[in-house]
mmCIF file of C-alpha atoms in Angstrom:
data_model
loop_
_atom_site.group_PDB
_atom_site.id
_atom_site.type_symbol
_atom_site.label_atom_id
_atom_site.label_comp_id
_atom_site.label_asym_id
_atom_site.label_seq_id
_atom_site.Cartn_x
_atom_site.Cartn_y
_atom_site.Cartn_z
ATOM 1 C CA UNK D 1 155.382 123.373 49.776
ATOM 2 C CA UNK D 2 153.338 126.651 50.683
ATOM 3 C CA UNK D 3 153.346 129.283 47.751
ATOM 4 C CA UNK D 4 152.869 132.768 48.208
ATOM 5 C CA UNK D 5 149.941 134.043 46.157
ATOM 6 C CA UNK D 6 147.909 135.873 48.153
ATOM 7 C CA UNK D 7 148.826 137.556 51.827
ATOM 8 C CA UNK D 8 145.109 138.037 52.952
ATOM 9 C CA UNK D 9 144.822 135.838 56.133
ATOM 10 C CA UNK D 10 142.407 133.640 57.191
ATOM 11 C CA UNK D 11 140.414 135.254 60.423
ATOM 12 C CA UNK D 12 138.863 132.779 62.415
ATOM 13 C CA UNK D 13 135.667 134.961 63.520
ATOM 14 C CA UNK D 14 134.790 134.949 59.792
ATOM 15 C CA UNK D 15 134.446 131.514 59.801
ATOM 16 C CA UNK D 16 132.721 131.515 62.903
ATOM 17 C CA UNK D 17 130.309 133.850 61.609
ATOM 18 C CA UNK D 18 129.249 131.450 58.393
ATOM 19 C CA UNK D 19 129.009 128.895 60.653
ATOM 20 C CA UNK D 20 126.747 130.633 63.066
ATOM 21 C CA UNK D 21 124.178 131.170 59.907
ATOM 22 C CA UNK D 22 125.512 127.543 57.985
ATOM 23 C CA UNK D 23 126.181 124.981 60.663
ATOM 24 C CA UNK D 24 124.779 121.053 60.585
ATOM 25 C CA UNK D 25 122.331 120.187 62.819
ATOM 26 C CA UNK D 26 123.572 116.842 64.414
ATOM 27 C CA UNK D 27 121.849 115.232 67.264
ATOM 28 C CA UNK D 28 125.002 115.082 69.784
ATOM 29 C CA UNK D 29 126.137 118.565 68.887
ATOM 30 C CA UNK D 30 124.673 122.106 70.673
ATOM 31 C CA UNK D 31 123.861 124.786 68.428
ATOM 32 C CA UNK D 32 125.769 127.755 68.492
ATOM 33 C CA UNK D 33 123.036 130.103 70.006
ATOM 34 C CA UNK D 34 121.936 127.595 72.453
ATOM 35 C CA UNK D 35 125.834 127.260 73.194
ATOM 36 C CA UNK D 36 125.753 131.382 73.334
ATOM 37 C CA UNK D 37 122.834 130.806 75.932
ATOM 38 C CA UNK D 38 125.021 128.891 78.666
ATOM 39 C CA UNK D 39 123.952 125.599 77.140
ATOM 40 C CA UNK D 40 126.705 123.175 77.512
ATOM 41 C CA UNK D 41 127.106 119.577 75.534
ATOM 42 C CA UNK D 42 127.166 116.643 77.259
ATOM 43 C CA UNK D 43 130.651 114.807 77.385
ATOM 44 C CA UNK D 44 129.420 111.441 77.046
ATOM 45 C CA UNK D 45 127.302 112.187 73.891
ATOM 46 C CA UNK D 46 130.296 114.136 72.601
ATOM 47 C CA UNK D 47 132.585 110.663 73.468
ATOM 48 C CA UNK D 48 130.193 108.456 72.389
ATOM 49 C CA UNK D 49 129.704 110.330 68.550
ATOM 50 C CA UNK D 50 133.168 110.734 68.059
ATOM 51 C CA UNK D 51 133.956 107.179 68.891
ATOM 52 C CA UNK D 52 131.813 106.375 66.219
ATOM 53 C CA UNK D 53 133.076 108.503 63.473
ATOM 54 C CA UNK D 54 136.635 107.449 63.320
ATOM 55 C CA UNK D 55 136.705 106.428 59.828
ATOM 56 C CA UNK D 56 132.954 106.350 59.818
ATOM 57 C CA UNK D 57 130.464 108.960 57.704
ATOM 58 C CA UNK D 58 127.992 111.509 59.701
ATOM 59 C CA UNK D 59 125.536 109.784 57.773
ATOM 60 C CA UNK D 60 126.070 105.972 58.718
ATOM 61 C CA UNK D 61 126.899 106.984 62.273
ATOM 62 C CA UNK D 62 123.336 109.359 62.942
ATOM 63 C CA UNK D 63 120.971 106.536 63.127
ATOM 64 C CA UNK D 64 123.168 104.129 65.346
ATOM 65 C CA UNK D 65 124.028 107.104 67.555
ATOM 66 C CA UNK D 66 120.380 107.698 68.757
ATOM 67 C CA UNK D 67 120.020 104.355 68.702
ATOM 68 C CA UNK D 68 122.735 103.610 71.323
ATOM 69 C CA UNK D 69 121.567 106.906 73.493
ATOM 70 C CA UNK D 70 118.252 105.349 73.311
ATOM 71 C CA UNK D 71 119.445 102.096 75.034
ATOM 72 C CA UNK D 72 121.815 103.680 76.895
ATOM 73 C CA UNK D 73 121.183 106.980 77.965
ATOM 74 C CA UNK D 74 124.339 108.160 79.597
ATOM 75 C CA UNK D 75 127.646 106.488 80.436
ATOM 76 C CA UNK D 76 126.293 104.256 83.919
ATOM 77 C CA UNK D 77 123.665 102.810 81.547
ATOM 78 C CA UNK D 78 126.343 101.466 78.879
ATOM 79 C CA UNK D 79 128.702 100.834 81.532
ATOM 80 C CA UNK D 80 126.249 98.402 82.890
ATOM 81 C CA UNK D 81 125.065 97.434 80.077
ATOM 82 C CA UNK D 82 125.760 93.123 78.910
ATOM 83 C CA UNK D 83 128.697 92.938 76.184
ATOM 84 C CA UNK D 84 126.153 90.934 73.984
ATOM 85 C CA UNK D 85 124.020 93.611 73.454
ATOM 86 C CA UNK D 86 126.346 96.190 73.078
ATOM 87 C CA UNK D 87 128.267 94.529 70.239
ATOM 88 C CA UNK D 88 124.958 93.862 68.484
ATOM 89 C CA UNK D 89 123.928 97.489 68.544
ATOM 90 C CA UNK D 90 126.849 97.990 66.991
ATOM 91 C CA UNK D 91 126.891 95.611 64.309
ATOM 92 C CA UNK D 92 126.958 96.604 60.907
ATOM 93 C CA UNK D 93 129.042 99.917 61.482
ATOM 94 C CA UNK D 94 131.972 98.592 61.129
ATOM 95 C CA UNK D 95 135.827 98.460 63.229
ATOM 96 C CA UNK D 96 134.848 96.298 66.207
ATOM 97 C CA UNK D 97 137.750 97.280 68.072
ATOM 98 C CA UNK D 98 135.864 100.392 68.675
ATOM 99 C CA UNK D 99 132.842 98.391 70.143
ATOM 100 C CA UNK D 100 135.143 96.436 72.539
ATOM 101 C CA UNK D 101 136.807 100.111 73.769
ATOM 102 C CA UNK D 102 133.797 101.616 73.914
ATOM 103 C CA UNK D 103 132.746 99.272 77.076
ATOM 104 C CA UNK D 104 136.051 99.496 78.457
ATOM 105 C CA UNK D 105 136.338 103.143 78.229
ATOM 106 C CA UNK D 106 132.538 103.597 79.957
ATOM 107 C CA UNK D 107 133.266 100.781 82.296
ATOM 108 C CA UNK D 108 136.298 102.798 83.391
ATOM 109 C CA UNK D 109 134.445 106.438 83.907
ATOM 110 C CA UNK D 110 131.633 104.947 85.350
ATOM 111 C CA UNK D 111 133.857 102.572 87.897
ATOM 112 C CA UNK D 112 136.798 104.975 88.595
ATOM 113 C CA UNK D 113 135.729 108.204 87.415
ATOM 114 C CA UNK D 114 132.146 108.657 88.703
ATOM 115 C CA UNK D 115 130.638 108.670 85.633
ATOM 116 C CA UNK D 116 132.786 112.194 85.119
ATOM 117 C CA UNK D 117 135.065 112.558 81.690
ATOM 118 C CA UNK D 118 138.554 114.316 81.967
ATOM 119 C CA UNK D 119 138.471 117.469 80.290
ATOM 120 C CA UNK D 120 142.310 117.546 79.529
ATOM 121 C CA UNK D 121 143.749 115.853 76.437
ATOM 122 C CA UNK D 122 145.842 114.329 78.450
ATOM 123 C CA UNK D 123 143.465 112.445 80.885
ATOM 124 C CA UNK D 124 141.245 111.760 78.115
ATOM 125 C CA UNK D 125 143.801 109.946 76.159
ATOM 126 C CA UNK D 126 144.630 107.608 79.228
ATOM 127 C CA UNK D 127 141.369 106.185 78.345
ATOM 128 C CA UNK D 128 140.923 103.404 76.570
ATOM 129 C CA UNK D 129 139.905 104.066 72.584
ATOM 130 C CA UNK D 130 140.739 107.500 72.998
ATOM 131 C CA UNK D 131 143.521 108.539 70.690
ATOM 132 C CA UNK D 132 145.482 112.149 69.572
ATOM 133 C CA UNK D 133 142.569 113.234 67.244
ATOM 134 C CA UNK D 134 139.590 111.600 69.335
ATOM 135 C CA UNK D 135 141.053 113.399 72.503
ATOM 136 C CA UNK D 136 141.053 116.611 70.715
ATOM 137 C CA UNK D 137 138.274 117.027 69.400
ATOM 138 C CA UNK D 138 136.156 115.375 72.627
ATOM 139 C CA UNK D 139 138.438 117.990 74.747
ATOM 140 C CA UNK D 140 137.313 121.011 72.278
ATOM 141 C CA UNK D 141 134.115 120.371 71.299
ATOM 142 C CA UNK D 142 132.799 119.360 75.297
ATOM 143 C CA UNK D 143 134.752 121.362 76.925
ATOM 144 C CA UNK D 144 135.807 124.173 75.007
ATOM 145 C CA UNK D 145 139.463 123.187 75.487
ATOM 146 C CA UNK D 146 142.325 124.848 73.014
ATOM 147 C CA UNK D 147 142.890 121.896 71.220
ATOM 148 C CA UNK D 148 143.594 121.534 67.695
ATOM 149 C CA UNK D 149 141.226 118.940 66.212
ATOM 150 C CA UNK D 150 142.458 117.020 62.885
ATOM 151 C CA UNK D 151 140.117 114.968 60.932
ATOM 152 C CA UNK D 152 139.979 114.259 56.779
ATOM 153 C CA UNK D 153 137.602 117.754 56.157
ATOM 154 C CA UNK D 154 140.192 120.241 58.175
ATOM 155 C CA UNK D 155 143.256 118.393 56.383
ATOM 156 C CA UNK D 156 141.509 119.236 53.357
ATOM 157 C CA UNK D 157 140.946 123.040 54.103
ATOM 158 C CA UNK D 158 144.610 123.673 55.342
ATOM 159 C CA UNK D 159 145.949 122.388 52.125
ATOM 160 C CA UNK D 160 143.606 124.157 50.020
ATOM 161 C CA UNK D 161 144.241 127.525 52.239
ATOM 162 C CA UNK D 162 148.043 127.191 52.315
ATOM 163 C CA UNK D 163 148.418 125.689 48.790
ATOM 164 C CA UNK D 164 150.271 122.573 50.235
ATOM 165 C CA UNK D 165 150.920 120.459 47.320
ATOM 166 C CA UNK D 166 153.109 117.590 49.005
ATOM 167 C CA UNK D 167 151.035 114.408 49.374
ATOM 168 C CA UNK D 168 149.613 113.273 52.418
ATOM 169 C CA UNK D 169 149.989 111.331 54.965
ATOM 170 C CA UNK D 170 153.709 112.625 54.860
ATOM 171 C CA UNK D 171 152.234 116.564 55.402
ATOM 172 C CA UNK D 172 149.875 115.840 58.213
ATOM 173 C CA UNK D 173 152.128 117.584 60.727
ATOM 174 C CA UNK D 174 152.327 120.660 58.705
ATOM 175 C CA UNK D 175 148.919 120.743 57.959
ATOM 176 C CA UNK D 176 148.496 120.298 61.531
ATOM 177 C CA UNK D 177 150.792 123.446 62.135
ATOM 178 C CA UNK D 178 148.416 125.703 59.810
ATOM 179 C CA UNK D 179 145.006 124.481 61.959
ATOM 180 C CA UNK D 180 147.254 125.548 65.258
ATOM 181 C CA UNK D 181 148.062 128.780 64.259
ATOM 182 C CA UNK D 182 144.157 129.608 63.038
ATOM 183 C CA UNK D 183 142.627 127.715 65.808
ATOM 184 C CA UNK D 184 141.291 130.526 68.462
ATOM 185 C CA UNK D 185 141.396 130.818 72.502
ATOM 186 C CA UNK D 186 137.753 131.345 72.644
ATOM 187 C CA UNK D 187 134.856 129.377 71.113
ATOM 188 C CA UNK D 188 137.188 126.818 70.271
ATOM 189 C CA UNK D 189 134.861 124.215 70.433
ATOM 190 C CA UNK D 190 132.739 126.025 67.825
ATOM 191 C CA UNK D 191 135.447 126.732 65.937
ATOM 192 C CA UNK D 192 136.224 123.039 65.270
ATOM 193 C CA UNK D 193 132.956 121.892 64.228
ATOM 194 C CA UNK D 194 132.768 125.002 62.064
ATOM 195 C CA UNK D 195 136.089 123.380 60.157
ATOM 196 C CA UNK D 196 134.753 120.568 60.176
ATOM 197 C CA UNK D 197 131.316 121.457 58.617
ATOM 198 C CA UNK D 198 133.390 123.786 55.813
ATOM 199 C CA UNK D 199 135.306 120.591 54.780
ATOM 200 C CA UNK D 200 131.742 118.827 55.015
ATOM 201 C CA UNK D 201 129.243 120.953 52.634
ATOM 202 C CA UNK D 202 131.576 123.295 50.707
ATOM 203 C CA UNK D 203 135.113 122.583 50.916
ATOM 204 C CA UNK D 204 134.091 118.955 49.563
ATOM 205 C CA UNK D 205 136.975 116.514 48.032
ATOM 206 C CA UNK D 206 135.283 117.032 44.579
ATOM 207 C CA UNK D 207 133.403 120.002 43.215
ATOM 208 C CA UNK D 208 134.571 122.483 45.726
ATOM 209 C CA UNK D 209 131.826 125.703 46.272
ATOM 210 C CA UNK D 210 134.597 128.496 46.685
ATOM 211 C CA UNK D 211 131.868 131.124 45.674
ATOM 212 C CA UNK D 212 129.922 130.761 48.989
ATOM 213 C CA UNK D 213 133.273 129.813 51.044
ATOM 214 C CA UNK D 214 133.682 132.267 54.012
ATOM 215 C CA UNK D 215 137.661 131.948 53.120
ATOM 216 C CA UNK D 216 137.861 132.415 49.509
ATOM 217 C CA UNK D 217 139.389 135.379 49.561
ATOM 218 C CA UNK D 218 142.363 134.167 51.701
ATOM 219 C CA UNK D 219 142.423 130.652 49.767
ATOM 220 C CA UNK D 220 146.135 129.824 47.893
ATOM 221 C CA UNK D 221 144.617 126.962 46.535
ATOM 222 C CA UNK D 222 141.947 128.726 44.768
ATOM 223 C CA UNK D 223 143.846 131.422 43.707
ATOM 224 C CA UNK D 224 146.526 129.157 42.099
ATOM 225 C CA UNK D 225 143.602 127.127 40.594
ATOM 226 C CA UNK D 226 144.259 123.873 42.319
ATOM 227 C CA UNK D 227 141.868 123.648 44.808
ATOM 228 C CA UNK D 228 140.426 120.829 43.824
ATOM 229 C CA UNK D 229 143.335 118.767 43.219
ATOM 230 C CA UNK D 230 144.264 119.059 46.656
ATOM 231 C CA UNK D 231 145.280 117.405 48.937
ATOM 232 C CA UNK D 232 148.021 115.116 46.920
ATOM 233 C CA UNK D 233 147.699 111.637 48.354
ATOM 234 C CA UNK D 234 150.307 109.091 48.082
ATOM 235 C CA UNK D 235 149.453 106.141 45.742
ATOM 236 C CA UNK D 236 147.648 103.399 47.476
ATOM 237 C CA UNK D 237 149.155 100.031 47.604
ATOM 238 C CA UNK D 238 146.727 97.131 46.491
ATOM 239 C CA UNK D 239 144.882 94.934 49.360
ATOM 240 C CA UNK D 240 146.018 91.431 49.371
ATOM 241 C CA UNK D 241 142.307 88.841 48.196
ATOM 242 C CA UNK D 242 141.892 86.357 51.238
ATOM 243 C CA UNK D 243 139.490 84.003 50.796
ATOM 244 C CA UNK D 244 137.605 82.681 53.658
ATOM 245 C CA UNK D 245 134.327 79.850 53.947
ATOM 246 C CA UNK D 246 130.899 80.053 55.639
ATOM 247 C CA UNK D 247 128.417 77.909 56.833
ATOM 248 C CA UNK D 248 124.993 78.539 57.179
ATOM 249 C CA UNK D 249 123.496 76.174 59.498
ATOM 250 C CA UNK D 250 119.432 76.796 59.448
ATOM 251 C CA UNK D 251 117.074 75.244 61.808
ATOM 252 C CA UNK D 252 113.625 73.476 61.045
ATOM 253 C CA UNK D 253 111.730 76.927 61.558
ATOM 254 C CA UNK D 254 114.429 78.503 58.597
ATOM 255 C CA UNK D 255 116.229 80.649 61.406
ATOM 256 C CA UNK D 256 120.443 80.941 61.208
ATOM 257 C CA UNK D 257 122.312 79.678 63.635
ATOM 258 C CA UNK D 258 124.638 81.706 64.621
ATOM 259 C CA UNK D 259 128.083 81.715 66.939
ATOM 260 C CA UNK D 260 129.863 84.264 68.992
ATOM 261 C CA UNK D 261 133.586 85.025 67.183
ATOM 262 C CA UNK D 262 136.681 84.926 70.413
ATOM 263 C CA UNK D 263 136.792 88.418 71.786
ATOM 264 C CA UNK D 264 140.299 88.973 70.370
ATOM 265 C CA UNK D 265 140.980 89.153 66.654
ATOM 266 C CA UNK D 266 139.130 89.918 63.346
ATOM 267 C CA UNK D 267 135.646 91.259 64.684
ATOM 268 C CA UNK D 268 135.642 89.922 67.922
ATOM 269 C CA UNK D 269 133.092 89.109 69.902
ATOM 270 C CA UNK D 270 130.492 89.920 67.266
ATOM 271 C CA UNK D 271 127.644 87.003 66.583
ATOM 272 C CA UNK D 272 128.773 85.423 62.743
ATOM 273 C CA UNK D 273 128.277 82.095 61.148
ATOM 274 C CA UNK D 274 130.837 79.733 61.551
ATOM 275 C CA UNK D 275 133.352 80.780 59.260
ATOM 276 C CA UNK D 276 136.971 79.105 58.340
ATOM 277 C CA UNK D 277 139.855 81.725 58.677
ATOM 278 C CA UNK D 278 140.405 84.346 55.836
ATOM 279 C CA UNK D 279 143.543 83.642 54.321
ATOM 280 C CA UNK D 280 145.322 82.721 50.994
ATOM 281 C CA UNK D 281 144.397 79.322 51.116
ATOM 282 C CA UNK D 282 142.409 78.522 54.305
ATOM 283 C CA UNK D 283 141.578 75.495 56.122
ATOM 284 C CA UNK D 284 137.881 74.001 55.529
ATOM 285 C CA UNK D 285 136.577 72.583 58.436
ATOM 286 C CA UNK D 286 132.752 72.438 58.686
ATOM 287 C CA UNK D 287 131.459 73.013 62.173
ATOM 288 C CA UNK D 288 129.020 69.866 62.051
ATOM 289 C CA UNK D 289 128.465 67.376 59.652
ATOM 290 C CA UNK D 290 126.023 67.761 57.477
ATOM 291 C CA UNK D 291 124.712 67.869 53.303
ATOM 292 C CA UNK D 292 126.154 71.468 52.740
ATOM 293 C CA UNK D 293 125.683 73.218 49.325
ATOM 294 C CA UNK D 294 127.235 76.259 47.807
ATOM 295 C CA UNK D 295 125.381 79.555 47.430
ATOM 296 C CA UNK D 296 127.476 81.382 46.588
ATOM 297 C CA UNK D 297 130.019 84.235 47.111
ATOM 298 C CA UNK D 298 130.258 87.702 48.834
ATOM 299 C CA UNK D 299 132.685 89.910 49.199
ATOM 300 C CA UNK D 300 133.770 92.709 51.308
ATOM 301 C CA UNK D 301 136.795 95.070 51.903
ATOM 302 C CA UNK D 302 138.717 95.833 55.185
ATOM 303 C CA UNK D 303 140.922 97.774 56.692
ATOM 304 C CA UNK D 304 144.039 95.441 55.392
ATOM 305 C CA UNK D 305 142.492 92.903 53.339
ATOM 306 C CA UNK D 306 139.773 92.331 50.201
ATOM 307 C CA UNK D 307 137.773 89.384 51.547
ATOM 308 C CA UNK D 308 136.404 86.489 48.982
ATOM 309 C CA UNK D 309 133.850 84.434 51.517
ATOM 310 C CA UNK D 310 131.850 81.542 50.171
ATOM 311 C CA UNK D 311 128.801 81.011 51.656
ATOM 312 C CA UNK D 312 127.484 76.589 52.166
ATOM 313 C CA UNK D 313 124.471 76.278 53.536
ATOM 314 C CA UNK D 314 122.766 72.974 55.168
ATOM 315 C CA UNK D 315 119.291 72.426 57.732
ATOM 316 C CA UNK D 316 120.228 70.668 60.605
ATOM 317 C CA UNK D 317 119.573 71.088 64.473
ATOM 318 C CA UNK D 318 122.852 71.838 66.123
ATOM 319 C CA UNK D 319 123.072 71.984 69.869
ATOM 320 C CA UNK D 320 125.583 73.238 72.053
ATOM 321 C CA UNK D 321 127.255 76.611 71.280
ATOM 322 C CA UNK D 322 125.195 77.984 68.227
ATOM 323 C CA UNK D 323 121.994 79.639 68.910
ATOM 324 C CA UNK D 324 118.886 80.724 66.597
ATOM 325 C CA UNK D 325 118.644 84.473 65.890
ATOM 326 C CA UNK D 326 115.486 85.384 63.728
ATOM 327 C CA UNK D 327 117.115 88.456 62.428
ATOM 328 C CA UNK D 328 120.386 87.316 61.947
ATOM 329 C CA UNK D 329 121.575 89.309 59.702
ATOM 330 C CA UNK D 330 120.648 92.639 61.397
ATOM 331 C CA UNK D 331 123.077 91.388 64.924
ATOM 332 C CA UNK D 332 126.160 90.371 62.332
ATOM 333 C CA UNK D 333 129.118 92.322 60.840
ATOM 334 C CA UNK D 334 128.523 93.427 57.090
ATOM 335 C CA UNK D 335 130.008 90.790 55.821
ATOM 336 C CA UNK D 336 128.378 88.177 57.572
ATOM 337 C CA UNK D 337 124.897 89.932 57.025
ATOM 338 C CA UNK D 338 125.825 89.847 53.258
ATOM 339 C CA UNK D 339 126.303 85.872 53.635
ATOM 340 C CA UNK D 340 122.956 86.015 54.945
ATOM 341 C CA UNK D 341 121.114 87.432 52.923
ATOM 342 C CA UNK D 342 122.018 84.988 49.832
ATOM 343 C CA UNK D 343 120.146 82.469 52.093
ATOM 344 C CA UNK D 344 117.013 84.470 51.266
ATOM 345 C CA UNK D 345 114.336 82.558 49.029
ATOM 346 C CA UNK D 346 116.785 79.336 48.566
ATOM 347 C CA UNK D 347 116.262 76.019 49.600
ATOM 348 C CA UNK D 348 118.228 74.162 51.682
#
């Protein structure tokens, strides 16, 4: 519920302005005075960082971003590039699903579209990974569409600025009404980031810095004194514990043996140990036989689930479908790579 405190209004230029003087320098994004100059971003950079920060941190995403534009310098070079090596780029940061879409997606522009992103919302989200808020921001931010870009930082500003006390996720769409109406015709691109960035370095869930905000004046939230209690999120229902079983098959020379997971399901695709399903009570089934001993257990969070995963280790010499990786851990998911590495200094 919005409360009338103050009736100053938030002007978008002012924001603009801070943002000019305050913005984050990010390696897929174009300054605001090189943007001033005529210099335009490039869509697939733009595509290719937001794809990797759904539910991902600026800071994890940096260093696997210029790794991947490294490789793969511009949407025919990932199109073409072999699944294998794409999903072990990507290990370690997390959502697979995003991995597997990302091919499709540049497989698609590079096939059908000439290598040439739609600029609309609308053809954007025909793509495939490309959702509401990705399609937004990738439409605003590349090509200075009017598009009203939602992510966790501007949900946070709009309920600070308008004093919105109900909880989230049920306010989202009036939250989103509040960006709409401040979002501008021109330098909406700009604009966005500029959100974003407030949310990022003063407008932060904890601590807030109101005294250098370029909105304080027309904040509710501050004025009523619950800025930082906002937004209200609905209690969290526990994660279900699944347990789950690994096996560490090492060869003479030390190295794990690793497997590709199926493409479909729970971090598909990726390379892994062999590993029993994750469930309440699952099924043990060691890939080869073998004098396996316990080392121990890891365990690691997703989306839906907390995961309990104990790790067996044995030295054989499998053939057939595993192969030798010397760095295993750094081509695995997380919590594979955390299986790993209580293999270090024990012997099998």
């Amino acid at each position: 519920m919005s409360r009338p405190i103050t009736t100053t209004r938030a002007e978008p230029g002012e924001l603009l302005a801070w943002y000019d003087r305050h913005h984050r320098v990010l390696p897929w994004r174009i300054g605001p005075s090189d943007h001033a100059a005529g210099v335009r971003p490039d869509p697939y950079r733009i595509w290719l960082s937001e794809i990797m920060l759904q539910q991902t941190t600026v800071a994890a995403v940096r260093d696997y971003f210029l790794k991947f534009t490294t490789f793969w310098p511009d949407v025919h070079a990932l199109a073409a590039a072999a699944d294998e090596d794409v999903m072990a780029a990507w290990a370690g940061l997390g959502y697979y699903a995003r991995a597997r879409n990302l091919l499709k997606c540049a497989r698609t522009v590079s096939r059908d579209l000439g290598g040439v992103f739609p600029e609309t919302e609308e053809g954007l989200q025909a793509l495939p990974g490309i959702g509401p808020y990705t399609a937004a921001a990738i439409a605003s931010i590349a090509f200075n569409r009017h598009a009203v870009v939602m992510d966790g930082n501007v949900e946070r500003v709009m309920a600070r600025m308008f004093a919105e006390t109900d909880a989230l996720p049920g306010i989202k769409p009036v939250l989103k009404n509040h960006a709409a109406a401040l979002t501008p015709s021109d330098r909406s691109g700009d604009y966005a980031q500029a959100v974003m960035d407030l949310g990022a370095t003063v407008c932060t869930p904890r601590s807030p810095a109101c005294g250098v905000c370029p909105w304080m004046d027309p904040c509710r939230g501050r004025a009523a004194g619950i800025a930082a209690d906002l937004p209200a999120k609905a209690p969290k229902a526990a994660k279900p514990v699944r347990r789950g079983v690994a096996w560490a098959v090492l060869d003479g020379a030390g190295r794990v043996m690793c497997v590709r997971r199926p493409d479909k399901g729970l971090l598909g695709g990726m390379l892994a140990l062999p590993a029993s399903e994750f469930a309440e009570a699952p099924a043990e089934v060691p890939p080869i036989a073998a004098d396996w001993r316990t080392i121990g257990e890891v365990r690691h969070v997703f989306t839906h689930f907390q995961l309990k995963l104990e790790v067996r280790a044995a030295q054989s010499a499998p053939e057939g479908d595993f192969r030798a990786i010397p760095e295993a851990a750094e081509a695995m998911p997380t919590v594979f790579a955390k299986a790993c590495r209580l293999l270090k200094g024990v012997e099998i």
